[in-house]
mmCIF file of C-alpha atoms in Angstrom:
data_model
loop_
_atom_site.group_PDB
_atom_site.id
_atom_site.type_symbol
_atom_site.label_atom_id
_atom_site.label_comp_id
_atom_site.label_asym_id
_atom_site.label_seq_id
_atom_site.Cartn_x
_atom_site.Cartn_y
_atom_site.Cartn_z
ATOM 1 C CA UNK V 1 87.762 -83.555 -103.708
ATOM 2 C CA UNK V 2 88.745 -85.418 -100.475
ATOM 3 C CA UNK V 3 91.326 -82.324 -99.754
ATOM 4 C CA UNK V 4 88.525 -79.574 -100.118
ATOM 5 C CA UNK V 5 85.909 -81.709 -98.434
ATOM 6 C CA UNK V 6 88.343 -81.655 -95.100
ATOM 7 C CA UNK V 7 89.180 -78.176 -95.861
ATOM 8 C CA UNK V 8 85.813 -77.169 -95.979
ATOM 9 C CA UNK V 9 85.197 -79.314 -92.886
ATOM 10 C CA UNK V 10 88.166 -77.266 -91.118
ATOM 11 C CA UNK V 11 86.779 -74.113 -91.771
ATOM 12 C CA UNK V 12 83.220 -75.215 -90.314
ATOM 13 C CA UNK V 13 84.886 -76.478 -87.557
ATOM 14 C CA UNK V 14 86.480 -73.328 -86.730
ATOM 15 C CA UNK V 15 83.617 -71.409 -87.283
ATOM 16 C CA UNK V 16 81.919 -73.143 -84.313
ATOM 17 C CA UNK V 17 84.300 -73.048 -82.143
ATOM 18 C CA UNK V 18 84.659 -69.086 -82.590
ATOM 19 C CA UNK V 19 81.043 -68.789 -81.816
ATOM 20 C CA UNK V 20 81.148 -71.103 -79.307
ATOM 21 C CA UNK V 21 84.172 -69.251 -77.338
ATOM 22 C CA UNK V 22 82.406 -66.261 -78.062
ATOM 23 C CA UNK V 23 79.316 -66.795 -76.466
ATOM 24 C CA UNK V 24 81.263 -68.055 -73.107
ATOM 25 C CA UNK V 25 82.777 -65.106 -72.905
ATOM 26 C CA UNK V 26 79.965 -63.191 -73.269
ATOM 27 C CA UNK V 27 78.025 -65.431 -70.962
ATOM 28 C CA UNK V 28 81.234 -65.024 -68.572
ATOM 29 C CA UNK V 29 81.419 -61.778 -68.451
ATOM 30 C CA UNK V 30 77.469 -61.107 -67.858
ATOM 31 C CA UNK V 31 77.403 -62.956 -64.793
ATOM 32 C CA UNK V 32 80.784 -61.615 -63.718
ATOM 33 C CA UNK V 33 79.178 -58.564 -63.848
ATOM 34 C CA UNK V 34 75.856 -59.336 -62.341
ATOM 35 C CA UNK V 35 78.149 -61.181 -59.492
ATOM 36 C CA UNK V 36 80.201 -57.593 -58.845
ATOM 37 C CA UNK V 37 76.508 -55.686 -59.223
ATOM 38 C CA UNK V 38 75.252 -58.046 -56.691
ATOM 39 C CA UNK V 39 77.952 -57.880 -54.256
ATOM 40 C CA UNK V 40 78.142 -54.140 -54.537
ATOM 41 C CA UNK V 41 74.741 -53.835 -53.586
ATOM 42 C CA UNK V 42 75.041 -55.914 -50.500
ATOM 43 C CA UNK V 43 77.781 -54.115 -49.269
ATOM 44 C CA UNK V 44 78.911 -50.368 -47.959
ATOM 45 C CA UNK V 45 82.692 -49.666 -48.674
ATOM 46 C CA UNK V 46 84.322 -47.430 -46.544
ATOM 47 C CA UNK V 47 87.439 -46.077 -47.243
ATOM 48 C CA UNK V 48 89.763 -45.231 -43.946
ATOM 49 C CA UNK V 49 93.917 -44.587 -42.928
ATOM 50 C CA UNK V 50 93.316 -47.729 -40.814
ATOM 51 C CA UNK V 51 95.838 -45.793 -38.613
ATOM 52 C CA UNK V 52 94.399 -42.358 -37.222
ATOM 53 C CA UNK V 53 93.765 -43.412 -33.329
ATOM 54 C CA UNK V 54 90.883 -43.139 -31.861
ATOM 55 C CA UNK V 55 88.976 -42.410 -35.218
ATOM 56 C CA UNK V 56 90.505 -45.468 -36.842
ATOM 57 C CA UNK V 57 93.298 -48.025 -36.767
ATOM 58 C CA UNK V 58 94.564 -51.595 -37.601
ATOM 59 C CA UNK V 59 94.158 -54.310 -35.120
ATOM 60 C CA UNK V 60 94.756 -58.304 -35.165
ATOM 61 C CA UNK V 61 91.782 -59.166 -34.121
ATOM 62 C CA UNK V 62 87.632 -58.528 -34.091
ATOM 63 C CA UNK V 63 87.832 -57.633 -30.805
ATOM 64 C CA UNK V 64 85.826 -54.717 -29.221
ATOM 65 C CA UNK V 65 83.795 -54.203 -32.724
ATOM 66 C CA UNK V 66 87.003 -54.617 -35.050
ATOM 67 C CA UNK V 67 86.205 -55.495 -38.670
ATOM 68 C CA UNK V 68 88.276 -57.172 -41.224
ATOM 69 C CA UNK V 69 90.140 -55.230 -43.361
ATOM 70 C CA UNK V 70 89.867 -56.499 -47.264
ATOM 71 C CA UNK V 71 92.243 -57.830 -48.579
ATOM 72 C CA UNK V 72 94.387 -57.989 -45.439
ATOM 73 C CA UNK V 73 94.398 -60.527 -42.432
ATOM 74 C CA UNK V 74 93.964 -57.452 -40.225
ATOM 75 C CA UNK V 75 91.276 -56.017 -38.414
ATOM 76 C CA UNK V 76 90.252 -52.370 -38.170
ATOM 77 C CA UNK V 77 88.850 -50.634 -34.965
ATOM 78 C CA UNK V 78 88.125 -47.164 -33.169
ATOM 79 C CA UNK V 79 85.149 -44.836 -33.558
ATOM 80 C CA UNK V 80 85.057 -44.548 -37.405
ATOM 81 C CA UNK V 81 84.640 -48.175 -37.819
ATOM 82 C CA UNK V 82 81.799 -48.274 -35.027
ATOM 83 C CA UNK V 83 79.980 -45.389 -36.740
ATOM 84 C CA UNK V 84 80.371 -46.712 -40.305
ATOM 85 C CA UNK V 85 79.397 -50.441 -38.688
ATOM 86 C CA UNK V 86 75.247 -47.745 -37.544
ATOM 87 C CA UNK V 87 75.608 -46.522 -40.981
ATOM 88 C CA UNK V 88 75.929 -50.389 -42.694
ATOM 89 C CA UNK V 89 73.583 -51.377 -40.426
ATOM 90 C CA UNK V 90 71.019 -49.015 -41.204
ATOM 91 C CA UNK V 91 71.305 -49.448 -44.775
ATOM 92 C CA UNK V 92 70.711 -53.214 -44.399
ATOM 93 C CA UNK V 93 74.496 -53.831 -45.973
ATOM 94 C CA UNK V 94 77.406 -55.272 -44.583
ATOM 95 C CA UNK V 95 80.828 -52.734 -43.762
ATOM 96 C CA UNK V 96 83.598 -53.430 -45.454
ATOM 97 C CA UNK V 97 87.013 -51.776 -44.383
ATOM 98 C CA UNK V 98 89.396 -50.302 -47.535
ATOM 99 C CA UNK V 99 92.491 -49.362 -46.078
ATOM 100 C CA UNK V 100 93.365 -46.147 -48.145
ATOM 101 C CA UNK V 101 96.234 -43.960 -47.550
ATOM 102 C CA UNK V 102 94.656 -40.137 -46.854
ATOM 103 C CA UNK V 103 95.226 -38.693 -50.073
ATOM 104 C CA UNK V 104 93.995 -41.730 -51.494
ATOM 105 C CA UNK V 105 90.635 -41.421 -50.132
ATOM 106 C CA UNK V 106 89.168 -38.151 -51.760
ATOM 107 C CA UNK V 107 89.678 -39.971 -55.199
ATOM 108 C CA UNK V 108 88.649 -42.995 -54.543
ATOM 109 C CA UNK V 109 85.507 -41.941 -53.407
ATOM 110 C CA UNK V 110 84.877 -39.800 -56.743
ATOM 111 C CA UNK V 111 86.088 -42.986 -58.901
ATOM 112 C CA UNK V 112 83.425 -45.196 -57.177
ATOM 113 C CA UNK V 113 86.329 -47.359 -55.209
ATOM 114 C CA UNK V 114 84.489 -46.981 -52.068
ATOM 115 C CA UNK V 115 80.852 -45.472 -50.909
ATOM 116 C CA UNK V 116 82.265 -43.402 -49.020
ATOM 117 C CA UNK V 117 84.670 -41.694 -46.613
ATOM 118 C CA UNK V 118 84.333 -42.368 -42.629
ATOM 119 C CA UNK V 119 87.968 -41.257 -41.427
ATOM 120 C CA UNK V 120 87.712 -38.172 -39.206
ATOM 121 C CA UNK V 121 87.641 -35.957 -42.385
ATOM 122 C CA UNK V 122 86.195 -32.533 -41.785
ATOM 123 C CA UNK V 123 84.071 -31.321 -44.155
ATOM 124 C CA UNK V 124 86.053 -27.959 -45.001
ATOM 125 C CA UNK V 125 85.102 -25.549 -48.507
ATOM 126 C CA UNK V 126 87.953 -26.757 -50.009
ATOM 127 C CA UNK V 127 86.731 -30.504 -49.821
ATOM 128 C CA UNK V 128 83.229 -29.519 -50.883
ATOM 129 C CA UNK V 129 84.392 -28.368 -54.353
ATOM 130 C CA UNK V 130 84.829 -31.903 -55.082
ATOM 131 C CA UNK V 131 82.640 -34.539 -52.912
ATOM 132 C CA UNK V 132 79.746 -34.068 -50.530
ATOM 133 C CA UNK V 133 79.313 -34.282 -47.094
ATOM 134 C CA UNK V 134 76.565 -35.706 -44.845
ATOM 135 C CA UNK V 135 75.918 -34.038 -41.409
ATOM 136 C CA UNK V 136 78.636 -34.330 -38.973
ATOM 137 C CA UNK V 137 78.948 -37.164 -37.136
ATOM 138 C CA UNK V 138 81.095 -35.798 -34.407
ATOM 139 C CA UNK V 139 82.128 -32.425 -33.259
ATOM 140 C CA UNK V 140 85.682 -32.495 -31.848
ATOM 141 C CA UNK V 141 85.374 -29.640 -28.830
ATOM 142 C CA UNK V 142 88.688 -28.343 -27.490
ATOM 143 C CA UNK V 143 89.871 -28.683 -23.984
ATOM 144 C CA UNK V 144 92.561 -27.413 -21.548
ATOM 145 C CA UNK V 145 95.047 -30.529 -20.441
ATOM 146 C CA UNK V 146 96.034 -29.499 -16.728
ATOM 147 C CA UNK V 147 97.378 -31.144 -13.700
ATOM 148 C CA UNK V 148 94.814 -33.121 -11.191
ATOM 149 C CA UNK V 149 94.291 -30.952 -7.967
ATOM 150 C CA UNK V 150 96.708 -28.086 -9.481
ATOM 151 C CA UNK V 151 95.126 -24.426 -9.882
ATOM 152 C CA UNK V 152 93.752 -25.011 -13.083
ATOM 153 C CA UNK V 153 91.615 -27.851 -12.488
ATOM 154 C CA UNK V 154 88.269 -26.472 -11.521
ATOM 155 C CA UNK V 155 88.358 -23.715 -14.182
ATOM 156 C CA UNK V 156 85.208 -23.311 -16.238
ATOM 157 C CA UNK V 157 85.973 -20.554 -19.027
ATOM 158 C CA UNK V 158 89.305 -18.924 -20.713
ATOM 159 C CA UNK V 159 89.330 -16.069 -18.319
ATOM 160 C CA UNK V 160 90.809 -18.992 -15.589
ATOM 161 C CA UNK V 161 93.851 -19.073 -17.194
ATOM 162 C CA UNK V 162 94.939 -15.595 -17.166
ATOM 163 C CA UNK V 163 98.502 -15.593 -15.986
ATOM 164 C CA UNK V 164 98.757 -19.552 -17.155
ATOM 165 C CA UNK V 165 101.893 -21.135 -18.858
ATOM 166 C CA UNK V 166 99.938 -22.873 -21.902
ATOM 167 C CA UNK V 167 101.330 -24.400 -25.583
ATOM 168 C CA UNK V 168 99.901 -26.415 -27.865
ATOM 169 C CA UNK V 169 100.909 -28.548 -31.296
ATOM 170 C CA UNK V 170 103.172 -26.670 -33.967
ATOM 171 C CA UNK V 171 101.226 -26.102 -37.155
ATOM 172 C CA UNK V 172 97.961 -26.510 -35.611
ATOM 173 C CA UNK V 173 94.845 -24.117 -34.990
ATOM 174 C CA UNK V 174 95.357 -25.674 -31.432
ATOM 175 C CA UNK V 175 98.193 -23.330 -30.945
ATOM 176 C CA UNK V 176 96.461 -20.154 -32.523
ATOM 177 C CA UNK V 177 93.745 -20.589 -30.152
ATOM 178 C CA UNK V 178 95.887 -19.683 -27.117
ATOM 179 C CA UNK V 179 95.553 -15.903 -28.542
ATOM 180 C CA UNK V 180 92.125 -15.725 -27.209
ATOM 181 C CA UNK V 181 92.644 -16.271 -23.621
ATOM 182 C CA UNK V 182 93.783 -12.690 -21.969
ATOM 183 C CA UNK V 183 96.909 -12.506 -19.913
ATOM 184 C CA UNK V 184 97.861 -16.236 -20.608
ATOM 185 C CA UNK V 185 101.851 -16.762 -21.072
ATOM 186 C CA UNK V 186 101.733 -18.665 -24.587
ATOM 187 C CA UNK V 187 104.624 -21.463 -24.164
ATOM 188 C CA UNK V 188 106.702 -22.630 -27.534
ATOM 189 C CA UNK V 189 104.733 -25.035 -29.283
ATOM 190 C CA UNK V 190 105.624 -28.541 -29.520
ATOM 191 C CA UNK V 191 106.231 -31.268 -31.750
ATOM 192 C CA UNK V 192 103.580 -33.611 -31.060
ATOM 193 C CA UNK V 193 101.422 -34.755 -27.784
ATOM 194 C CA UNK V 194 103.683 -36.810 -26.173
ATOM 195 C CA UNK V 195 105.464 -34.086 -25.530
ATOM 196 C CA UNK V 196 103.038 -31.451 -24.217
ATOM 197 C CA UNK V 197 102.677 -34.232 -21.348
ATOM 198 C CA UNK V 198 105.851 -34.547 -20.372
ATOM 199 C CA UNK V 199 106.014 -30.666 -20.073
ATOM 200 C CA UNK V 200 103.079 -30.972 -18.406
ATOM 201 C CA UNK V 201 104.425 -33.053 -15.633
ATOM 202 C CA UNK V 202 107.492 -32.069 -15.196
ATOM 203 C CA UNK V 203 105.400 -28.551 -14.591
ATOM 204 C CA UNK V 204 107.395 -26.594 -17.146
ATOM 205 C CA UNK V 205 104.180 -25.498 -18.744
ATOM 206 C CA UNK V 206 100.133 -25.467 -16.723
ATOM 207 C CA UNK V 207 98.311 -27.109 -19.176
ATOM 208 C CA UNK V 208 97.749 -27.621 -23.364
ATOM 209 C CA UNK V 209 94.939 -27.378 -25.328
ATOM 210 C CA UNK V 210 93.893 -30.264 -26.846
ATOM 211 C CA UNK V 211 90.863 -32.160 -28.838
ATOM 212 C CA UNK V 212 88.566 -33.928 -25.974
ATOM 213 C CA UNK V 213 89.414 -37.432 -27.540
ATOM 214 C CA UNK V 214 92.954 -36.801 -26.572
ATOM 215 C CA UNK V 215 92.021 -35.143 -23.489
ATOM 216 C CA UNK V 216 90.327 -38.220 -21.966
ATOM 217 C CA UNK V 217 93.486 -40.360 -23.892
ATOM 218 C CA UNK V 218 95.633 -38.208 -21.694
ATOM 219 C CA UNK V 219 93.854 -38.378 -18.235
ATOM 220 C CA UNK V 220 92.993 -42.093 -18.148
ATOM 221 C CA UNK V 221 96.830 -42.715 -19.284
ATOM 222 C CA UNK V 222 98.126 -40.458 -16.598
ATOM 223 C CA UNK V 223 96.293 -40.146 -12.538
ATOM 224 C CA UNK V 224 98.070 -36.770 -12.342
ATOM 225 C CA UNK V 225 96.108 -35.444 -15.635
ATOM 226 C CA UNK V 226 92.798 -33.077 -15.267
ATOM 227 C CA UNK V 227 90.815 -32.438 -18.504
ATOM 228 C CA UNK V 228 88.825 -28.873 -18.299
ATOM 229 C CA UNK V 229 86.063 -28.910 -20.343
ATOM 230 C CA UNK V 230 84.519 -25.394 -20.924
ATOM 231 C CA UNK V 231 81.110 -23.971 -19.762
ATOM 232 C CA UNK V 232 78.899 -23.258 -22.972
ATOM 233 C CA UNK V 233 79.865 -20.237 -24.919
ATOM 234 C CA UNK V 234 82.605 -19.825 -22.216
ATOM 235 C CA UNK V 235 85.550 -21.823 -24.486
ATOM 236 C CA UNK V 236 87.214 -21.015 -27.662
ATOM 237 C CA UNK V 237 86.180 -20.094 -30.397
ATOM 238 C CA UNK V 238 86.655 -22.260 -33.390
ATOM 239 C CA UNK V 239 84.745 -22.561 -36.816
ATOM 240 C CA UNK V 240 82.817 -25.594 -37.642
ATOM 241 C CA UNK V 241 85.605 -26.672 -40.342
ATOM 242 C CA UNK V 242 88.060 -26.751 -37.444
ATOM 243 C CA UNK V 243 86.106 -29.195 -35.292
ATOM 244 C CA UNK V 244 83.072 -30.619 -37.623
ATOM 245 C CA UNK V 245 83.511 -34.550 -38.777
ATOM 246 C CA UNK V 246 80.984 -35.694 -41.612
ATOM 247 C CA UNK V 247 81.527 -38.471 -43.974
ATOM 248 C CA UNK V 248 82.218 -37.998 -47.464
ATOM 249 C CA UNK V 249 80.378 -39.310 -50.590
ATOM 250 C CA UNK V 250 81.012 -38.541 -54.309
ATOM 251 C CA UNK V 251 78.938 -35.803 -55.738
ATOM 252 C CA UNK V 252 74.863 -36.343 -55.895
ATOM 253 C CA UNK V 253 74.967 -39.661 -54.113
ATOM 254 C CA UNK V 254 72.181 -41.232 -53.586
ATOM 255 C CA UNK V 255 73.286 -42.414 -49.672
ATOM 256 C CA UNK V 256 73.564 -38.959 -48.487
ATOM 257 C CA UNK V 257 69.653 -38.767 -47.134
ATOM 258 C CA UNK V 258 69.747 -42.342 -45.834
ATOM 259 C CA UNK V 259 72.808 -41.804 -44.049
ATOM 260 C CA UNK V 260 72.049 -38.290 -42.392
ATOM 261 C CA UNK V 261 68.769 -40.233 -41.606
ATOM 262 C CA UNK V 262 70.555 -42.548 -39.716
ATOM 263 C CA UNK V 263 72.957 -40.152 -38.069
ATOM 264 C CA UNK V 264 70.375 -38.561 -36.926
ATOM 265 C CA UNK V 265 68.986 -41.618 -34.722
ATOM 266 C CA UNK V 266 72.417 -41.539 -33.126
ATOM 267 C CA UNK V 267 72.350 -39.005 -30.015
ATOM 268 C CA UNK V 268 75.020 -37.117 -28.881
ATOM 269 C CA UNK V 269 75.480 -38.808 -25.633
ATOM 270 C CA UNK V 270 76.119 -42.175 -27.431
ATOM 271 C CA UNK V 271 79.013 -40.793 -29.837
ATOM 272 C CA UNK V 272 80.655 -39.542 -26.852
ATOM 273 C CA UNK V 273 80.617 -42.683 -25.169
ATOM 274 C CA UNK V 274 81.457 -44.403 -28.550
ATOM 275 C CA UNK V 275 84.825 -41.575 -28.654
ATOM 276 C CA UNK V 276 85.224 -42.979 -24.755
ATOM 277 C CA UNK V 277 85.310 -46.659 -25.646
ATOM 278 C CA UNK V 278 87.310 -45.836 -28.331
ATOM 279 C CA UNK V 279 90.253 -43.997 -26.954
ATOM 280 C CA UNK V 280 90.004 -46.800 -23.831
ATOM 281 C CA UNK V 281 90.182 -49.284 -26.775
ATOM 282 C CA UNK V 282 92.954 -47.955 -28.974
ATOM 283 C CA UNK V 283 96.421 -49.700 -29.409
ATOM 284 C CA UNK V 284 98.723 -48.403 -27.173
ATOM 285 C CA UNK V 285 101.243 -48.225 -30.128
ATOM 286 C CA UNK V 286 98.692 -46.332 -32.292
#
């Protein structure tokens, strides 16, 4: 009797602890995931390269706007992370930076990983079959590269550079551009940027076209640099998928109104001083 009595005794005993363990778990886990509800809604996760100067890239500091990146002791800065800081801002949330390789980013938006996609991504057809974009945030306009007080400098339209030496970047639509300007001598391309300015001032070629944040990279790095900016409808040509920058969101999110809202309060003479700041601010090894 004394044997079943404990055995009896055991099995009660075990009994309550199962229910016991069970319903700390489940109590556990409910506020585990009210905590990760909560902090998801205070918060705007934007995933970025971290590495794409002036749009974005990794700094030691929080200097000049920088944010801290999670999960790293690094900071990231550049224009991406000022317009995503508007965007958190707006929304009443605070930013935080997921570094996310570029392939990376696309998926990680669809799985929920991050809110959404601030890294100079242009919001081409292909990209649209699978996330949405809000209205662009900034239009990248191409620009001539030329030398300060050469022949080039005060030219206003694409019919200036008739009889020019110009080249831009292999593989880019920078390079296929050239075609439209008639008479114009179009140099190899090159490599990479670097490059074009050596070329540049050595005089082997009279200028490069360029995006305008590298143009005004280019002429406060160099004295002897000139950046032509075109007269309206007197530049290239160039479709909005070429030059457009939006952020991306996953399909029928809820942010995309209260974020083109809030785009919309930012004019276009404060992103170009924000692209300004920017390429002053960048790394010099970025």
């Amino acid at each position: 009797m004394k044997k079943r009595m404990s055995l009896l005794l055991v099995i009660v005993m075990s009994l309550a602890m199962m229910l016991t363990g069970c319903s700390s778990s489940s109590s556990s886990s409910s506020n585990a995931s009210s905590g990760s509800q909560s902090s998801s809604d205070d918060e705007f996760r934007v995933g970025m390269e971290c590495g794409y100067a002036p749009f974005n890239w990794t700094q030691s500091d929080d200097s000049n706007g920088g944010v801290k990146i999670q999960g790293n002791d690094e900071y990231a800065g550049g224009y991406d992370v000022q317009i995503a800081q508007k965007i958190a801002d707006g929304l009443g949330k605070k930013l935080v930076i997921v570094k996310t390789e570029w392939d990376g980013l696309v998926p990680a938006v669809q799985s929920g990983k991050i809110d959404a996609i601030i890294a100079g991504m242009s919001p081409t057809a292909e990209r649209k079959k699978t996330i949405d974009f809000t209205d662009v945030y900034y239009t990248s306009d191409l620009v001539m590269v030329v030398k300060k007080g050469g022949k080039y400098e005060n030219a206003t339209k694409l019919s200036d550079f008739k009889g020019a030496t110009i080249t831009g970047q292999l593989n880019t639509f920078h390079y296929t551009v050239i075609d439209q300007i008639e008479g114009v001598k179009k140099d190899t391309a090159m490599d990479n940027f670097p490059a074009m300015r050596v070329a540049l001032e050595s005089g082997k070629i009279d200028g490069y076209v360029s995006e305008r944040p590298e143009g005004v990279s280019a002429t406060s790095a160099n004295d002897n640099f000139a950046m032509v900016e075109f007269a309206k409808g007197q530049g290239f040509k160039t479709s909005a998928e070429d030059t457009a920058i939006a952020v991306g969101l996953a399909k029928d999110s809820p942010l995309k109104e209260k974020i083109n809202k809030i785009l919309a309060g930012i004019s276009e003479d404060e992103r170009k001083d924000l692209m300004d700041e920017a390429i002053k601010n960048q790394p010099a090894s970025k």
